[in-house]
Coordinates of C-alpha atoms in Angstrom, one line a residue:
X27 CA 4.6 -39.5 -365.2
X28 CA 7.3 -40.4 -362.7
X29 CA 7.5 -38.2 -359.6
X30 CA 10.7 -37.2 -358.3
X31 CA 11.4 -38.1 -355.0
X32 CA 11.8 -34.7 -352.5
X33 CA 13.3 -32.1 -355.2
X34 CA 16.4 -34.5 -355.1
X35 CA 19.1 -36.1 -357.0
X36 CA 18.7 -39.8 -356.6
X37 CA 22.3 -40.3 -357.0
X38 CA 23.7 -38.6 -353.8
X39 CA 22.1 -37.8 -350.5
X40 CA 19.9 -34.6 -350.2
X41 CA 20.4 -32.1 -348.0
X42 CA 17.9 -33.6 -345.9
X43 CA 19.5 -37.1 -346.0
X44 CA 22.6 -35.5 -345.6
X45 CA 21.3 -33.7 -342.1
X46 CA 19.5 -37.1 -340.9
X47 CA 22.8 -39.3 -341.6
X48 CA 25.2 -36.4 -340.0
X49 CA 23.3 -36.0 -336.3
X50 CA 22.5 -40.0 -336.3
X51 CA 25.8 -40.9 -336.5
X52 CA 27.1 -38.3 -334.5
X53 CA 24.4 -40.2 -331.8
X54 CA 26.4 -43.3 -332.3
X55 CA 29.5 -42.1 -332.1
X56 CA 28.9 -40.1 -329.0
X57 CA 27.4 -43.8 -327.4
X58 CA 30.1 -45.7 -328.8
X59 CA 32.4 -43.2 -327.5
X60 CA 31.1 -43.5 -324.1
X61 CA 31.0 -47.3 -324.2
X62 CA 34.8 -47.8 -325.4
X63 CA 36.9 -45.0 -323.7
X64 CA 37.5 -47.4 -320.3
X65 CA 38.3 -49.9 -322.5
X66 CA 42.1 -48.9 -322.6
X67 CA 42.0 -47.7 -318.9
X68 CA 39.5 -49.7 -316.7
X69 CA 42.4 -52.8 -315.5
X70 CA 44.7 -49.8 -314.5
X71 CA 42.2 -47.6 -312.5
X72 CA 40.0 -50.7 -311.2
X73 CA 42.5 -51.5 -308.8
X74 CA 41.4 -49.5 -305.6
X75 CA 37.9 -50.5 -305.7
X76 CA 36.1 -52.5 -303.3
X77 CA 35.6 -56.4 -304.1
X78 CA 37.7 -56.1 -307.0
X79 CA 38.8 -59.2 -308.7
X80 CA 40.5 -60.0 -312.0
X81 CA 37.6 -62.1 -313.0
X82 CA 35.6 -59.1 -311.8
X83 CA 37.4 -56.4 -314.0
X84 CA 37.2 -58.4 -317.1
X85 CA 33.3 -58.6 -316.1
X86 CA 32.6 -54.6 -315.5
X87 CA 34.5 -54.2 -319.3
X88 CA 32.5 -56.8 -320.7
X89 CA 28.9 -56.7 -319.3
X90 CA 27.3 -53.9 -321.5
X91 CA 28.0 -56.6 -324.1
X92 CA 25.6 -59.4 -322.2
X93 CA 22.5 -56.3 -322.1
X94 CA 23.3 -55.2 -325.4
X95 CA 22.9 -58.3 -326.9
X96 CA 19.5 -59.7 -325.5
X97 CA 18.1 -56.0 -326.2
X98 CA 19.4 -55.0 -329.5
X99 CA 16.5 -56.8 -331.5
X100 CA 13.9 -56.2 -329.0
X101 CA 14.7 -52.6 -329.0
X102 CA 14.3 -52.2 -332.8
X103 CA 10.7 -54.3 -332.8
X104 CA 9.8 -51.4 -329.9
X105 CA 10.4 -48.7 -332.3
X106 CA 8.0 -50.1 -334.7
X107 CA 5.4 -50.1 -332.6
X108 CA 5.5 -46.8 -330.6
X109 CA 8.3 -44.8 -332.7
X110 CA 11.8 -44.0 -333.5
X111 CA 12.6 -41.5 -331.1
X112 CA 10.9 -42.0 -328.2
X113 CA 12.6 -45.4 -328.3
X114 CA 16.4 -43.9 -329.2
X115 CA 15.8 -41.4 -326.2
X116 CA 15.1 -44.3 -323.9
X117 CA 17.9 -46.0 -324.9
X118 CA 20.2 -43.0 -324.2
X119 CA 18.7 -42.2 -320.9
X120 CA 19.4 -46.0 -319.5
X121 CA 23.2 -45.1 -321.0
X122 CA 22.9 -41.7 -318.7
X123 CA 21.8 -44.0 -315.4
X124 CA 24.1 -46.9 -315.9
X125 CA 27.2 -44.4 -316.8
X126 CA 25.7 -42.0 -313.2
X127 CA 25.9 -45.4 -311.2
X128 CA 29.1 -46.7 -312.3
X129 CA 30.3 -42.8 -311.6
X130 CA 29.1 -42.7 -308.0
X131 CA 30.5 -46.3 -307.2
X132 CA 33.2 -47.4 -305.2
X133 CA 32.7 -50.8 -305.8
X134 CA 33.5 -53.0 -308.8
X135 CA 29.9 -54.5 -308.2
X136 CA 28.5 -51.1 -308.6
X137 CA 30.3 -50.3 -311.8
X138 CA 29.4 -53.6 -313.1
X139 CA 25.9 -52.7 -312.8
X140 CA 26.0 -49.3 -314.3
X141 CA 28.1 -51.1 -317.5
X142 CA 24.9 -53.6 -317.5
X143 CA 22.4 -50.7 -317.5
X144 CA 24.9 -48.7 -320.2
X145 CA 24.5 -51.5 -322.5
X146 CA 20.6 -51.9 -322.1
X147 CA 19.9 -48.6 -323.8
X148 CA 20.1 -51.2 -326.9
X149 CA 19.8 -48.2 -329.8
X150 CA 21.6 -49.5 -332.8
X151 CA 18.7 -51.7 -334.3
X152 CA 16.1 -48.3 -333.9
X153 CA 18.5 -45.1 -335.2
X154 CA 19.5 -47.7 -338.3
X155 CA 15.5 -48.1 -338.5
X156 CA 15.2 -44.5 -338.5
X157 CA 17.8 -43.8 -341.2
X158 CA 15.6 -46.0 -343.4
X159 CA 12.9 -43.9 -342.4
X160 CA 14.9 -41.1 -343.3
X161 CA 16.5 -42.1 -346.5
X162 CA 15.6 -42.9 -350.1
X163 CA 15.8 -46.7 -350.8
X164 CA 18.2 -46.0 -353.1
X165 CA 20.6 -44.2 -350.9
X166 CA 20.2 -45.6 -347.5
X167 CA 23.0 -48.2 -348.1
X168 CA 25.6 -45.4 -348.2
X169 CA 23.5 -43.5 -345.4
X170 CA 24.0 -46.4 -343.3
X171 CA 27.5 -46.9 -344.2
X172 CA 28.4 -43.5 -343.1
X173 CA 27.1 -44.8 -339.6
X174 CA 29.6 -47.6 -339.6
X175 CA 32.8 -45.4 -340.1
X176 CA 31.2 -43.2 -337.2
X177 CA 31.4 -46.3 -335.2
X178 CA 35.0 -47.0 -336.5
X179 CA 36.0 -43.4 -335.8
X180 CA 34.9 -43.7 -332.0
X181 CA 36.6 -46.4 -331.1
X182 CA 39.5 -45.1 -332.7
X183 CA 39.3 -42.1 -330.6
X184 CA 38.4 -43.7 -327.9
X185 CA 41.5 -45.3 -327.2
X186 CA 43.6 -42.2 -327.1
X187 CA 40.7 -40.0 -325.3
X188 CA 40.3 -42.6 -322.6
X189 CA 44.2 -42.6 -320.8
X190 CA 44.5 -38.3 -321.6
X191 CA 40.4 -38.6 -319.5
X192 CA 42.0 -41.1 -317.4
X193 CA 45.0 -39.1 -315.9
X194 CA 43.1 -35.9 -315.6
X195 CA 39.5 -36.5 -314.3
X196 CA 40.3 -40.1 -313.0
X197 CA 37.6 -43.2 -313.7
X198 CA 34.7 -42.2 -312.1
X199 CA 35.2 -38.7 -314.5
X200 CA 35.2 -40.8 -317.4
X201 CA 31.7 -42.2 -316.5
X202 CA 30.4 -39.2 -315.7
X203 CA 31.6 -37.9 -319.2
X204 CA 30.2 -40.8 -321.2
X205 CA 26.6 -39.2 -319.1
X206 CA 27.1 -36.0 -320.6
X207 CA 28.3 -37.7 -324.1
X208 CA 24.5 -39.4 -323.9
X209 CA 22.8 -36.5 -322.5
X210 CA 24.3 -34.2 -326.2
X211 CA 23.2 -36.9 -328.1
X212 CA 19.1 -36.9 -326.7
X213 CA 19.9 -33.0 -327.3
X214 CA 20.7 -33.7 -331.2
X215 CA 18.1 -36.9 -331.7
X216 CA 15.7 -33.8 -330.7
X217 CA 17.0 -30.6 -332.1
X218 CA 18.9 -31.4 -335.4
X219 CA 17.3 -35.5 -336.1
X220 CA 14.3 -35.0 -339.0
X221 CA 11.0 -36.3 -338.0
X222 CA 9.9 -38.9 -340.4
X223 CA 6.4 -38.2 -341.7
X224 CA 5.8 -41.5 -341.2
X225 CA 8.1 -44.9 -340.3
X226 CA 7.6 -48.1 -341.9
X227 CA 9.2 -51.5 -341.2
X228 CA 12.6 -52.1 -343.2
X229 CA 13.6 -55.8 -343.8
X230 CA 17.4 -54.6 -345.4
X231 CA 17.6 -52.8 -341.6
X232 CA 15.6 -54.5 -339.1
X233 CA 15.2 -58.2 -338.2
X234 CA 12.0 -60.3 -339.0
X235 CA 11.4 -63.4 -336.4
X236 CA 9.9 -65.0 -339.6
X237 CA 13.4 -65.1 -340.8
X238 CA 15.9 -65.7 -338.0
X239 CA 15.4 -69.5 -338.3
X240 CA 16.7 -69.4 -341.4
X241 CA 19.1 -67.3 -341.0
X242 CA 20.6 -69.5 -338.2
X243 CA 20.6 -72.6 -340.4
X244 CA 22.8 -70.6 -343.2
X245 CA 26.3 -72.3 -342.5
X246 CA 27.5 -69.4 -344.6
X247 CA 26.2 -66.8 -342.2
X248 CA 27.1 -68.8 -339.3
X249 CA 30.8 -68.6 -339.9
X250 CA 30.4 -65.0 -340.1
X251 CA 28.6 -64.7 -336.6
X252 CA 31.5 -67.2 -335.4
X253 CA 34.1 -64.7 -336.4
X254 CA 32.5 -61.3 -335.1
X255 CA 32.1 -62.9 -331.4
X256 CA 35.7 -64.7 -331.7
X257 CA 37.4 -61.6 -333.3
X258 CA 35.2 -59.4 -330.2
X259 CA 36.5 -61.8 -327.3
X260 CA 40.0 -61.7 -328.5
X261 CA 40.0 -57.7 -328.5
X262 CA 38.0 -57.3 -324.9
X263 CA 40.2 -60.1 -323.5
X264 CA 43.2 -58.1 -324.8
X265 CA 42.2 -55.0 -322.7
X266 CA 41.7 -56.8 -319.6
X267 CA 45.6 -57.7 -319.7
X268 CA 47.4 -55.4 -322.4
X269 CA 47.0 -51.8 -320.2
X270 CA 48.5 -53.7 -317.3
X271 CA 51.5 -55.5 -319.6
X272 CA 52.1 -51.9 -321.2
X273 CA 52.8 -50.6 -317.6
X274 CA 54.0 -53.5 -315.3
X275 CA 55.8 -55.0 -318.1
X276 CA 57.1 -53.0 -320.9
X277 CA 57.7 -50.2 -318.9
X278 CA 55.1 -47.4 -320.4
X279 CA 53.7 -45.3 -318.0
X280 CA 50.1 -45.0 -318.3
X281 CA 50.6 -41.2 -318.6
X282 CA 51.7 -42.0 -322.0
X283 CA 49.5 -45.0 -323.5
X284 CA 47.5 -42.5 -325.0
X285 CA 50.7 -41.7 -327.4
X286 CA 51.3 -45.6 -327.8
X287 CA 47.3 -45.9 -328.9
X288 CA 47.2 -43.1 -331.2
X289 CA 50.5 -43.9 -333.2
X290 CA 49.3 -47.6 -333.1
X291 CA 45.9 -46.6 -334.4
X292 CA 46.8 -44.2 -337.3
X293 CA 49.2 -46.5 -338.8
X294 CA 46.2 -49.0 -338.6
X295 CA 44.1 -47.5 -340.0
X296 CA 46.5 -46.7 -343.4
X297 CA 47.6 -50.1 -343.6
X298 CA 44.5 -51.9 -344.0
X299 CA 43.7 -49.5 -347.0
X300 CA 45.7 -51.3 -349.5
X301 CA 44.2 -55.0 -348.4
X302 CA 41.0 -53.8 -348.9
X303 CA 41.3 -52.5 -352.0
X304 CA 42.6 -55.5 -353.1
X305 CA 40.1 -57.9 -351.3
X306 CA 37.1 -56.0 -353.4
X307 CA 37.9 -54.5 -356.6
X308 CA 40.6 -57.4 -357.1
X309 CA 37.9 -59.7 -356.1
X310 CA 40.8 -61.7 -353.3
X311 CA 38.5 -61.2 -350.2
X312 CA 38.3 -64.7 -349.1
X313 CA 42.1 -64.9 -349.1
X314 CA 43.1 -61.6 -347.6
X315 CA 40.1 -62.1 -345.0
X316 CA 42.2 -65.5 -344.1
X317 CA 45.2 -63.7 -343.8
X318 CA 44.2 -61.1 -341.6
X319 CA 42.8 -63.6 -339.2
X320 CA 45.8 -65.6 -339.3
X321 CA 47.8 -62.0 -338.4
X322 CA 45.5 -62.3 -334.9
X323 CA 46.6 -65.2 -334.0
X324 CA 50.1 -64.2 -334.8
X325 CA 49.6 -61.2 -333.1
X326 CA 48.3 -62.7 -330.3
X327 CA 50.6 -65.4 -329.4
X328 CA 54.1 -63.1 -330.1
X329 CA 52.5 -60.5 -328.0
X330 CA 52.8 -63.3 -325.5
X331 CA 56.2 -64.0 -325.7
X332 CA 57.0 -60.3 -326.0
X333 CA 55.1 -58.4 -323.2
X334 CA 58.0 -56.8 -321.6
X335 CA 59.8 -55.2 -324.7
X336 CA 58.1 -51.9 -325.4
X337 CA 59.2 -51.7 -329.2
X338 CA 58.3 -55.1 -329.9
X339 CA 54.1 -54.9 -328.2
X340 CA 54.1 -51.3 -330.4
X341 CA 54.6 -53.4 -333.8
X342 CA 52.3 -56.1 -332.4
X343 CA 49.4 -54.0 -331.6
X344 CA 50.1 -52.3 -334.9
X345 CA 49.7 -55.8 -336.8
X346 CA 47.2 -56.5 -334.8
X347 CA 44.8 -53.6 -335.0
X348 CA 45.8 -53.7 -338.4
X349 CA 43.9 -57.2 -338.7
X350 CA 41.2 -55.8 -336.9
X351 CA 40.1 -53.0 -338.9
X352 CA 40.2 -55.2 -341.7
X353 CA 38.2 -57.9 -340.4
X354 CA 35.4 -55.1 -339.2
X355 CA 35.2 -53.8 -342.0
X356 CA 35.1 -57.0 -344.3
X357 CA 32.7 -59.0 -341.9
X358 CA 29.1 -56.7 -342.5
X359 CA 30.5 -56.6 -346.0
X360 CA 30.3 -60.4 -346.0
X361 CA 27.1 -60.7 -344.4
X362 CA 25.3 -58.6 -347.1
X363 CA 27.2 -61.0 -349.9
X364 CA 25.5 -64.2 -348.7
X365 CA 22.5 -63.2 -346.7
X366 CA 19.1 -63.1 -349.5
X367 CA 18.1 -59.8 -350.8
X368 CA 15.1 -59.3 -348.4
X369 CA 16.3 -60.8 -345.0
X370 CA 19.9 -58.5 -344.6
X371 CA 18.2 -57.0 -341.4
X372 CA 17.5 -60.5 -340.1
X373 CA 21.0 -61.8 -340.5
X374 CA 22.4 -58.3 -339.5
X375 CA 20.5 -58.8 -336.2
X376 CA 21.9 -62.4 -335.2
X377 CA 25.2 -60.5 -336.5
X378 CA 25.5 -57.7 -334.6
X379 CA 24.2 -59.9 -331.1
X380 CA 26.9 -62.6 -331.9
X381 CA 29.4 -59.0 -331.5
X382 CA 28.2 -58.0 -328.4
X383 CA 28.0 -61.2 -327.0
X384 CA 31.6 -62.1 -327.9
X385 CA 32.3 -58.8 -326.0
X386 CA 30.7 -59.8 -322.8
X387 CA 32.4 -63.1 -323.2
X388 CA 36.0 -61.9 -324.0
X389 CA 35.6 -59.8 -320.4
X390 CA 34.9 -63.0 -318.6
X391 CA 36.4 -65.5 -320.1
X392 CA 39.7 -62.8 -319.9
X393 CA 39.4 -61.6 -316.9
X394 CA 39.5 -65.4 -315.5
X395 CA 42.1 -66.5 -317.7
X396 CA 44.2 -63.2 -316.1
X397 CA 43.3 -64.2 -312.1
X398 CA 44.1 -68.0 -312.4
X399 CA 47.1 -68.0 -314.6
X400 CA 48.6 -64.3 -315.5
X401 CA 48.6 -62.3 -318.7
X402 CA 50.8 -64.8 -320.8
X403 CA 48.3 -67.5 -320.9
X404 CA 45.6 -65.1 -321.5
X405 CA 47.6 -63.7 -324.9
X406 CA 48.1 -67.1 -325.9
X407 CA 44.0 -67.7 -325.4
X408 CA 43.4 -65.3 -327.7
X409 CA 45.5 -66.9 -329.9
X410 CA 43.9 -70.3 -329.4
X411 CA 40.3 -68.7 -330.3
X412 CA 41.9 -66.7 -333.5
X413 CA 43.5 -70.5 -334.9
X414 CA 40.0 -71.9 -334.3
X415 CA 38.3 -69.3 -336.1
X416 CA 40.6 -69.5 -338.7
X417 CA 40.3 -73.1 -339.3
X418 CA 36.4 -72.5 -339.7
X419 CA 36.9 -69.9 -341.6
X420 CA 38.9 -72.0 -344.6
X421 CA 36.2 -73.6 -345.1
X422 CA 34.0 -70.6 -346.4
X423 CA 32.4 -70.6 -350.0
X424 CA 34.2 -67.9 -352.3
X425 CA 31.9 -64.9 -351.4
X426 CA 29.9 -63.4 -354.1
X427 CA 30.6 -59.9 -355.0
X428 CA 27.3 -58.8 -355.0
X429 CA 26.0 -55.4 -352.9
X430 CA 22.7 -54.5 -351.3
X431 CA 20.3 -52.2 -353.5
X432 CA 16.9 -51.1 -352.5
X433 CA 14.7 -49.4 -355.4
X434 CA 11.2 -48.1 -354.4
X435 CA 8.6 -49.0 -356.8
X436 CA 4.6 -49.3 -357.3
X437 CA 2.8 -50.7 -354.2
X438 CA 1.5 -54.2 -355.9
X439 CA -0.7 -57.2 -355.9
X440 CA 1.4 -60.8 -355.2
X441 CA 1.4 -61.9 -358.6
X442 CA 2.5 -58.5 -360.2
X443 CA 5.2 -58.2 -357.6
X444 CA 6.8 -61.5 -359.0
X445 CA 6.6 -60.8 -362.6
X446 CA 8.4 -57.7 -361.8
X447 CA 10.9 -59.3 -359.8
X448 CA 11.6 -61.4 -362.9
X449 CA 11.6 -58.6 -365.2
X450 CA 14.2 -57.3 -362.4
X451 CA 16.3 -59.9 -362.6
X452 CA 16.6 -59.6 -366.3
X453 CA 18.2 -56.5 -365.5
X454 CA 22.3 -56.8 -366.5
X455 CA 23.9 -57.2 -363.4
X456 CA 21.3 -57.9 -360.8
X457 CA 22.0 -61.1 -359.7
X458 CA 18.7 -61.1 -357.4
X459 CA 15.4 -59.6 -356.7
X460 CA 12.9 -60.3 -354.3
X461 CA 10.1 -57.7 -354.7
X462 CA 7.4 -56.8 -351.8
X463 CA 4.5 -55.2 -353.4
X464 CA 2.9 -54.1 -350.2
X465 CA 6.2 -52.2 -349.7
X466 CA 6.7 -51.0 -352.5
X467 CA 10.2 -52.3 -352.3
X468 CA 12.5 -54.1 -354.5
X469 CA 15.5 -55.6 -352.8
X470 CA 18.2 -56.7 -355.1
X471 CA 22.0 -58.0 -355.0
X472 CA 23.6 -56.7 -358.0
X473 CA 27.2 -57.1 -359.1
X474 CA 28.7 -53.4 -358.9
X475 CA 31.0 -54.1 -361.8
X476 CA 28.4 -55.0 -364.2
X477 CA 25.6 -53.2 -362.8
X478 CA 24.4 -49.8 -364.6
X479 CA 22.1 -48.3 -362.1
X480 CA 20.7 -46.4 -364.7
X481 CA 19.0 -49.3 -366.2
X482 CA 16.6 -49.5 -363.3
X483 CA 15.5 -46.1 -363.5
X484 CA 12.4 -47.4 -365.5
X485 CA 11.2 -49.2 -362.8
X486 CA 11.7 -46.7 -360.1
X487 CA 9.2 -44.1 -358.4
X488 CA 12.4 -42.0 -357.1
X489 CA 12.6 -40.9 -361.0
X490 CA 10.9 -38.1 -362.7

């Protein structure tokens, strides 16, 4: 007889799941938070500090992106080997000392440390290995999902919290919030996070060395990782300049950018509904993914042109973010189309470090472009990167619409796992199936229009 897996109903998240996928992405949000709230503020506020320099402020906005990146992977192959949460907590505490030092500075060399030191506490790669820990196989692709609109939600919110912090507690207050943000989020990875009764390695979640290799020879893939560091330059690049065009040009008190962000945002974040919509159950996603990188460009080079009229940057920005959210959102969606069923966390590794590092890179590359020839040239940069990325781009195969499905089935021998994998495959509407018997895990792609989910129920241990 089948077991049933917990008491619950593999179709939704139980109320476990449900508590395990709430408090980790409230973790994530509270870092992200933390990480994107100077963002909006840092060029306006930077300006009285010792040894500042343009190049220097586009530095201290980019450099958690440089530690980040070399950490991320490292810091999820860390977890496997002496846990989840002792792991997460380090990673929070590093975000508590770099956010103390760049509080107590008075130097743009001292902030740029404490950014450094925020972005080594690396702890994407180990919560998403602990919501696999946490999560039926079947349901831990919308677990993890919820954890990306966390993500989406804090920057959103970051960029209207961060002038309201600005003009009340001052720079150094918003560090020494983004501390206490860290210091509730060690308090909920402790009091509210499950324990896992025991954690395994998770290939659709963590990255294999085996498989890197291969997943930086996928031209596919490669344009993808292009795109997330390009579209991640443009936007840090943009907030090296834009704060200080929005007061010294257009006229907008900082008092008020907060007003500017959060109209700008809203409206974003409605328009880009529609598009993707369109892009996956109207199956247009290579065109409208073209178009919205096209609308950076756009964006970029009118804004410019345009810097010192106040109606015409709101629209801009509001094309512009528009764009974003869309390509964010379609970008991981595009890496689980092409990468193979069984190496997603591989290719979501060299992903997600190709995003950070495009952050650290936007903040140097703009804040040099800003110190040697103004905020004009640095727009048009942006621009210049977006028309690049968008000629690579063109070439891209018409994505598959295929989505991620784990199933948890019998621990097997080799030879048993690959007759199952073909018996899998047989399945209507799973397109692959690459089954690890020592796992007990089948990873599939399966076409969500064709697929009926309760066609695999047969060979799944997560059914009574």
């Amino acid at each position: 007889m089948r077991r049933k897996s917990r008491g619950g109903d593999a179709q939704t998240l139980d109320r476990d799941e449900r508590r395990a996928t709430a408090s980790l992405a409230a973790i994530f949000a509270l870092r992200m938070l933390g990480l994107f709230m100077i963002l909006p503020v840092f060029s306006l506020h930077a300006e009285s500090l010792e040894g500042v320099t343009p190049m220097l402020i586009g530095v201290a906005i980019g450099a958690y992106g440089l530690t980040q990146a070399v950490l991320q992977i490292p810091f999820g192959m860390l977890s496997d080997r002496f846990g989840r949460k002792p792991v997460i907590t380090l990673g929070l505490l590093l975000f508590v000392i770099g956010s103390a030092v760049a509080a107590s500075s008075e130097s743009i060399h001292g902030i740029i440390l404490g950014r450094a030191l925020q972005g080594s506490g690396a702890i994407a790669a180990a919560v998403m290995a602990l919501i696999a820990d946490l999560t039926r196989e079947e349901r831990r692709t919308q677990a993890m999902a919820t954890i990306g609109m966390s993500i989406g939600i804090s920057f959103a919110v970051s960029l209207v919290l961060g002038p309201m912090l600005a003009n009340w507690i001052g720079l150094s207050g918003i560090f020494w919030m983004t501390a206490l943000l860290a210091s509730i989020g060690i308090a909920v990875l402790h009091l509210l996070v499950p324990t896992p009764k025991t954690s395994k390695f998770h290939r659709e979640s963590e990255a294999v060395p085996a498989q890197l290799g291969a997943a930086l020879r996928n031209p596919e893939l490669l344009r993808l990782d292009f795109g997330i560091m390009i579209l991640h330059m443009i936007l840090t690049a943009l907030f090296v300049v834009m704060p200080l065009a929005l007061r010294d040009r257009a006229g907008l008190a900082s008092d008020y950018h907060w007003m500017l962000y959060l109209g700008v945002m809203l409206l974003a974040f409605v328009a880009m509904v529609p598009f993707i919509i369109i892009a996956e159950r109207k199956r247009r996603m290579k065109g409208i993914f073209l178009g919205a990188i096209a609308a950076i460009s756009v964006s970029q080079f009118a804004l410019s042109w345009l810097t010192s009229e106040l109606v015409a940057v709101a629209l801009l920005l509001f094309l512009f973010f528009t764009a974003f959210n869309l390509l964010e959102a379609s970008l991981p969606s595009l890496v689980s189309k092409i990468s193979p069923a069984a190496s997603r966390g591989s290719s979501m590794g060299i992903y997600s470090t190709s995003q950070f590092l495009g952050a650290f890179l936007g903040g140097v590359v703009g804040g040099w472009s800003y110190g040697s020839y103004g905020v004009e040239t640095t727009l048009m940069m942006g621009g210049v990167m977006a028309l690049l990325w968008l000629l690579l781009a063109s070439g891209m195969e018409q994505p598959r619409y295929l989505s991620s499905y784990l199933l948890r089935v019998e621990q097997l021998e080799a030879d048993q796992a690959a007759l199952l994998g073909d018996r899998l495959r047989e399945v209507r509407g799973v397109a692959e199936a690459s089954v690890d018997g020592e796992e007990g895990v089948a990873y599939l792609k399966v076409d969500s229009v064709e697929f009926d989910e309760a066609e695999l129920r047969e060979f799944s241990l997560a059914e009574a």
